XYZ file of C-alpha atoms in Angstrom:
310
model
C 60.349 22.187 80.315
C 62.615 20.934 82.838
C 62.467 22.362 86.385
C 65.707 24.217 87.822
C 66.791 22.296 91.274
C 65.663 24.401 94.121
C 67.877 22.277 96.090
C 71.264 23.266 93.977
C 70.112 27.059 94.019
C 69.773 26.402 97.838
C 73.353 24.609 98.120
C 74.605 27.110 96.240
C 73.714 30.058 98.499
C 74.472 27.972 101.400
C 78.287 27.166 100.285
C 78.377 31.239 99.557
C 76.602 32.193 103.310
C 79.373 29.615 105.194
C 82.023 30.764 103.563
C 81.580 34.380 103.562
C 80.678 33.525 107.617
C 83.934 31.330 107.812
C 86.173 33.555 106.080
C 85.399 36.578 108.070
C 85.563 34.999 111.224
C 88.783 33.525 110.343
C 90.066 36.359 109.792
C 88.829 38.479 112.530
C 90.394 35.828 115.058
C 93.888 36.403 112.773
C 93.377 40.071 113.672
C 93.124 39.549 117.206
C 96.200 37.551 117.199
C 98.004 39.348 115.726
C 97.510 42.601 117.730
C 95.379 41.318 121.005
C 95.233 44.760 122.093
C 92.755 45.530 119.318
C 94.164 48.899 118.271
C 95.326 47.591 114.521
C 91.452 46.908 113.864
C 90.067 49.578 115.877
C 88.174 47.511 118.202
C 90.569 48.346 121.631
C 87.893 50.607 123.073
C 85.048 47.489 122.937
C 87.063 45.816 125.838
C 85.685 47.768 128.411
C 82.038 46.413 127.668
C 83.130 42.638 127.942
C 84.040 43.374 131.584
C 80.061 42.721 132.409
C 80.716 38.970 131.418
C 82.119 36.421 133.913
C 85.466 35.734 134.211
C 86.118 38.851 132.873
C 89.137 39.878 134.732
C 91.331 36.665 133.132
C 89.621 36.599 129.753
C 89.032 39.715 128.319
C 91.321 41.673 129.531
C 92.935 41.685 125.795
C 91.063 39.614 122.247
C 93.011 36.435 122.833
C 89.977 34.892 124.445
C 87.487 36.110 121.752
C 89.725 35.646 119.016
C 89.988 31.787 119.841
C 86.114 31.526 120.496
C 85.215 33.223 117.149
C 88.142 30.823 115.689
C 86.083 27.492 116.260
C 82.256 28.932 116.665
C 81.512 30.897 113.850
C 85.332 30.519 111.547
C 86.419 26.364 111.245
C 82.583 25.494 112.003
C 81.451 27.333 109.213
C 84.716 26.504 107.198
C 84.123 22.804 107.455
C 80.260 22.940 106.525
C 80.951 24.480 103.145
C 83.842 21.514 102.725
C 80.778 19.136 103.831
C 78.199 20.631 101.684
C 81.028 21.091 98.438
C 81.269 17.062 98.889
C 77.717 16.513 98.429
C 77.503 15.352 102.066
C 74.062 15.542 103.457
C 75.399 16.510 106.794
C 77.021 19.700 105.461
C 73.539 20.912 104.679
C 72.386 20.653 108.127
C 75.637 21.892 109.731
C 75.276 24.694 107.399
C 72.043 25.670 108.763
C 73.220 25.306 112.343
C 75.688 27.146 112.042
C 73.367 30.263 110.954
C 71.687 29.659 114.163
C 75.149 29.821 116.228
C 75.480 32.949 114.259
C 72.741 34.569 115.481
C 73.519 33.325 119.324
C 76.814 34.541 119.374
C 74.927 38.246 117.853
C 72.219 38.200 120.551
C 75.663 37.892 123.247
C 76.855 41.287 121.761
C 73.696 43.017 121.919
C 74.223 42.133 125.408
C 77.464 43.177 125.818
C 77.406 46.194 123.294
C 75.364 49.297 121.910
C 72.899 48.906 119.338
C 75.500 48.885 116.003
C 74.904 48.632 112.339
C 77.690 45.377 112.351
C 75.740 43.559 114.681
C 72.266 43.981 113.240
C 73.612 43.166 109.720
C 75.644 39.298 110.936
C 72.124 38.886 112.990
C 69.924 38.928 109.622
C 73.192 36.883 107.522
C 72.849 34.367 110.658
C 69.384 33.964 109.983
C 68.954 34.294 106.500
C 71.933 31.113 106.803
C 69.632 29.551 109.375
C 66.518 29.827 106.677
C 68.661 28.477 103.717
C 70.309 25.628 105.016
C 66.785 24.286 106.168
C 65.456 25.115 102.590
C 68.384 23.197 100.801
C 67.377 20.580 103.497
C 63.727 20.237 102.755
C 64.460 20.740 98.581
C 67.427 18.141 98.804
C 64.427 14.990 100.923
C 61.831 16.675 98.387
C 63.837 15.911 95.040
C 65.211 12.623 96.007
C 61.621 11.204 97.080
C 60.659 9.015 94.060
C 57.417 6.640 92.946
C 58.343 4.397 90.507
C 55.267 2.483 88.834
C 57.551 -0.374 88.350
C 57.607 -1.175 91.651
C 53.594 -2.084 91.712
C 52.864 -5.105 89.430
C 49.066 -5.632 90.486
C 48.133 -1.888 89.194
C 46.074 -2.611 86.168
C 44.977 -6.220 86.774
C 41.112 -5.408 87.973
C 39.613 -3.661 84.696
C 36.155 -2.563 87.385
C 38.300 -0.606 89.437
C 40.109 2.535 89.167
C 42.737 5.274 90.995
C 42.186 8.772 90.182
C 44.755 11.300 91.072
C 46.955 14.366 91.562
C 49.928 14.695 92.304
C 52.429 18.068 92.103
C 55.587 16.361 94.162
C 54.915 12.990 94.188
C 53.550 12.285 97.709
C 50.113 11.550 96.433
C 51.693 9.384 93.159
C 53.109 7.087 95.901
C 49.321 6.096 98.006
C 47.662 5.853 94.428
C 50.027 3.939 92.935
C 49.973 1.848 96.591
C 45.914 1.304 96.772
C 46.189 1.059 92.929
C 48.653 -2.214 93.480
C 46.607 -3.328 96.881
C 43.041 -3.421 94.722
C 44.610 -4.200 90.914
C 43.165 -1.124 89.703
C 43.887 0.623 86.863
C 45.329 4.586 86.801
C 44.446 7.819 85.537
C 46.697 11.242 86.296
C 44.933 14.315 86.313
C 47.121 16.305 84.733
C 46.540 20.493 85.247
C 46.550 22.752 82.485
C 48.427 25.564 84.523
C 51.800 25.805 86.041
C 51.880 23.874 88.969
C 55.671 22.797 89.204
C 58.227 24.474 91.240
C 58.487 27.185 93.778
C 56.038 29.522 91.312
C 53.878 26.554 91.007
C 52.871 26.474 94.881
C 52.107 30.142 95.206
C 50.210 29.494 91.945
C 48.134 26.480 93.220
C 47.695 28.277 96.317
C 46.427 30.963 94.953
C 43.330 28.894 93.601
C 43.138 26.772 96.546
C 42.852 30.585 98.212
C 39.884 30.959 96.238
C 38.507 27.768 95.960
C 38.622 28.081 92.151
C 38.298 25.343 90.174
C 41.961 25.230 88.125
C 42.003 24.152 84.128
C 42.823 20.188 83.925
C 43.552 18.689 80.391
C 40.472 16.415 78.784
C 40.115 13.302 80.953
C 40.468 10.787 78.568
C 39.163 8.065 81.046
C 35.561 6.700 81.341
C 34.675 6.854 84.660
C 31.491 5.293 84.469
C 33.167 1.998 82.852
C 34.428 1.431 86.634
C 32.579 -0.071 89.799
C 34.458 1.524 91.649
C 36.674 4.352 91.997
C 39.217 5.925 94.266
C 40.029 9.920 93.946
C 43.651 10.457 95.374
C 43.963 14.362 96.359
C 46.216 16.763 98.373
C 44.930 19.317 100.479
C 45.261 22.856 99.138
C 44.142 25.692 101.894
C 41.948 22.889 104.100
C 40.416 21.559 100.744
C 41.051 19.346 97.923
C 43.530 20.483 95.405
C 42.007 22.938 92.606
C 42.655 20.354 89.744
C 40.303 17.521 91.831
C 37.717 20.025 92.368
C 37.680 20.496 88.657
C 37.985 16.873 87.954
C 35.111 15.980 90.585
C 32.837 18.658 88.506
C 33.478 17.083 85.060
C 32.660 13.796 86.451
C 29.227 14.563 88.442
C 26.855 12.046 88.157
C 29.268 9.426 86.428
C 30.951 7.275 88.967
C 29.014 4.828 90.546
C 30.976 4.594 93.997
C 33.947 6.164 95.001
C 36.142 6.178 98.134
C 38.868 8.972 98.705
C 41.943 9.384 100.184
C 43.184 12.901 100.854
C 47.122 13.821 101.443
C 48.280 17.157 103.984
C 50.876 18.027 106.303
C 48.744 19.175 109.372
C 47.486 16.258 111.624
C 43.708 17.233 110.995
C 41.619 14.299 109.435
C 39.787 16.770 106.564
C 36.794 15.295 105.724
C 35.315 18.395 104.505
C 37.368 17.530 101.808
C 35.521 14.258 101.310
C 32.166 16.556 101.640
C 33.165 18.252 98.687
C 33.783 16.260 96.606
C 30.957 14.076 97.068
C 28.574 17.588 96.683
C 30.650 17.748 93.160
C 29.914 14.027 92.590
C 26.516 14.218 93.819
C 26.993 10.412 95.408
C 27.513 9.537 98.801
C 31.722 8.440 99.791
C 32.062 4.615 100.694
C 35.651 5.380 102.721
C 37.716 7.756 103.371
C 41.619 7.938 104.350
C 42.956 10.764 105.805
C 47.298 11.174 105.348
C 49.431 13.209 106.803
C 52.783 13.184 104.675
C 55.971 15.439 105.824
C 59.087 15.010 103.307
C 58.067 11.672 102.290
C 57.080 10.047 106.136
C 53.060 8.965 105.832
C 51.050 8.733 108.555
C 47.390 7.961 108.943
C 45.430 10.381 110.865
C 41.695 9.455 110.043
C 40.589 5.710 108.306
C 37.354 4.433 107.639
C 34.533 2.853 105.574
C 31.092 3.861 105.433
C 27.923 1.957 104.652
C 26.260 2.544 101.323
């Protein structure tokens, strides 16, 4: 079954958060205009509480001032974002979630300036609830465009004695196997997980087992492993260990590969090898190297490299 795009859910609550942000301030600044005194909107007794702010005496003696500020911070700014983000322009997702935070800073000035008020409280929490969605649609929209394409690796499959073993649930770790799979000529094998692991259900799920440290249900391996000199076992970290489907892999395979090297992806900037002391307790052999990747929205890094003597 096809997953729904977090990223379009995302964009779509994003377009409805700077509009319903731009619209209002738009036409709070019309209001002001229109009657600067602030009687037609009920607000002419809140001008004595701007008098603590500098200037004071020239700017707020009427809304002119406040009506032009809330104009272009929180009404065109917000305007133009959802224009941005409507014309699949990648900058209208971060402006959007910018703009939450400008939301919030111009709140945190009237909590200053005024008593504690049910208004203010409530465009506090839509500021940050923008803030929170605009960075989601940002992380979704890098997540879903990151691709692997196995076309791209001619040498995978070339050495028969060698082989990749891996996991992957967003296609980070697809990328390094199908990398050392081309650098060595090695053939590939997907573990593939009998549970849900796609989607935003899918991490909770996974990370419930890596909570755990369950083993989670992977379909038959339908690979030899013992037919290979040498293979490497490609894993993400789930909770500080190696994802639930590995673990289970590692178990069905005890005692059947003849040397194996592993290479372990996260987003933290520790190196992990308990990891690799899992899985070779699982294996029951001894690692011959170990790579250590830290991988944020698609950008690898090494943090740990090295190669042991048998």
């Amino acid at each position: 079954m096809k997953q729904k795009s977090r990223f379009k859910i995302a964009r779509g609550w994003l377009i409805f958060w700077t509009m319903f942000i731009g619209i209002g301030a738009v036409a709070g600044a019309l209001g002001m205009f229109v009657d600067p005194s602030g009687k037609f909107m009920g607000m002419d007794e809140m001008l004595s509480y701007f008098q603590v702010l500098p200037f004071a005496e020239k700017l707020f003696q009427n809304f002119t001032f406040s009506g032009i500020a809330l104009l272009f911070v929180n009404g065109l700014t917000n305007l133009t974002a959802a224009v941005l983000i409507i014309a699949k322009k990648r900058v209208g997702v971060i402006l959007g979630g910018i703009f939450g935070v400008t939301l919030m800073l111009w709140i945190c000035i009237q909590f200053y300036i005024f008593p504690p008020n049910f208004m203010s409280i409530s465009f506090f929490v839509f500021g940050a609830i923008q803030a929170a969605t605009g960075y989601a649609a940002s992380v979704f929209q890098k997540q879903e465009e990151f691709r692997a394409d196995i076309s791209d690796y001619p040498n995978i499959g070339t050495n028969k004695k060698r082989l990749v073993v891996f996991f992957s649930r967003m296609g980070y770790v697809r990328k390094l196997a199908y990398e050392e799979a081309n650098r060595t000529g090695a053939e590939l094998y997907e573990v593939k997980s009998a549970e849900r692991t796609e989607g935003t259900l899918g991490f909770w799920w996974c990370g419930r087992y890596g909570m755990h440290k369950w083993q989670m249900p992977i379909e038959d391996i339908k690979v030899n492993v013992s037919d290979y000199d040498h293979v490497t076992i490609c894993t993400p970290i789930w909770v500080f260990l190696p994802a639930a489907t590995i673990r289970c892999f590692c178990a069905r395979a005890a005692g059947k590969i003849k040397e194996v090297d592993y290479i372990v992806v996260h987003h933290q900037s520790n190196a992990y090898e308990n990891a690799a002391e899992e899985m070779d307790e699982l294996l029951k052999i001894k690692h011959t190297g170990f790579y250590s990747v830290r991988c944020r929205k698609g950008d690898y890094k090494i943090v740990s490299s090295g190669k042991e003597e048998k």
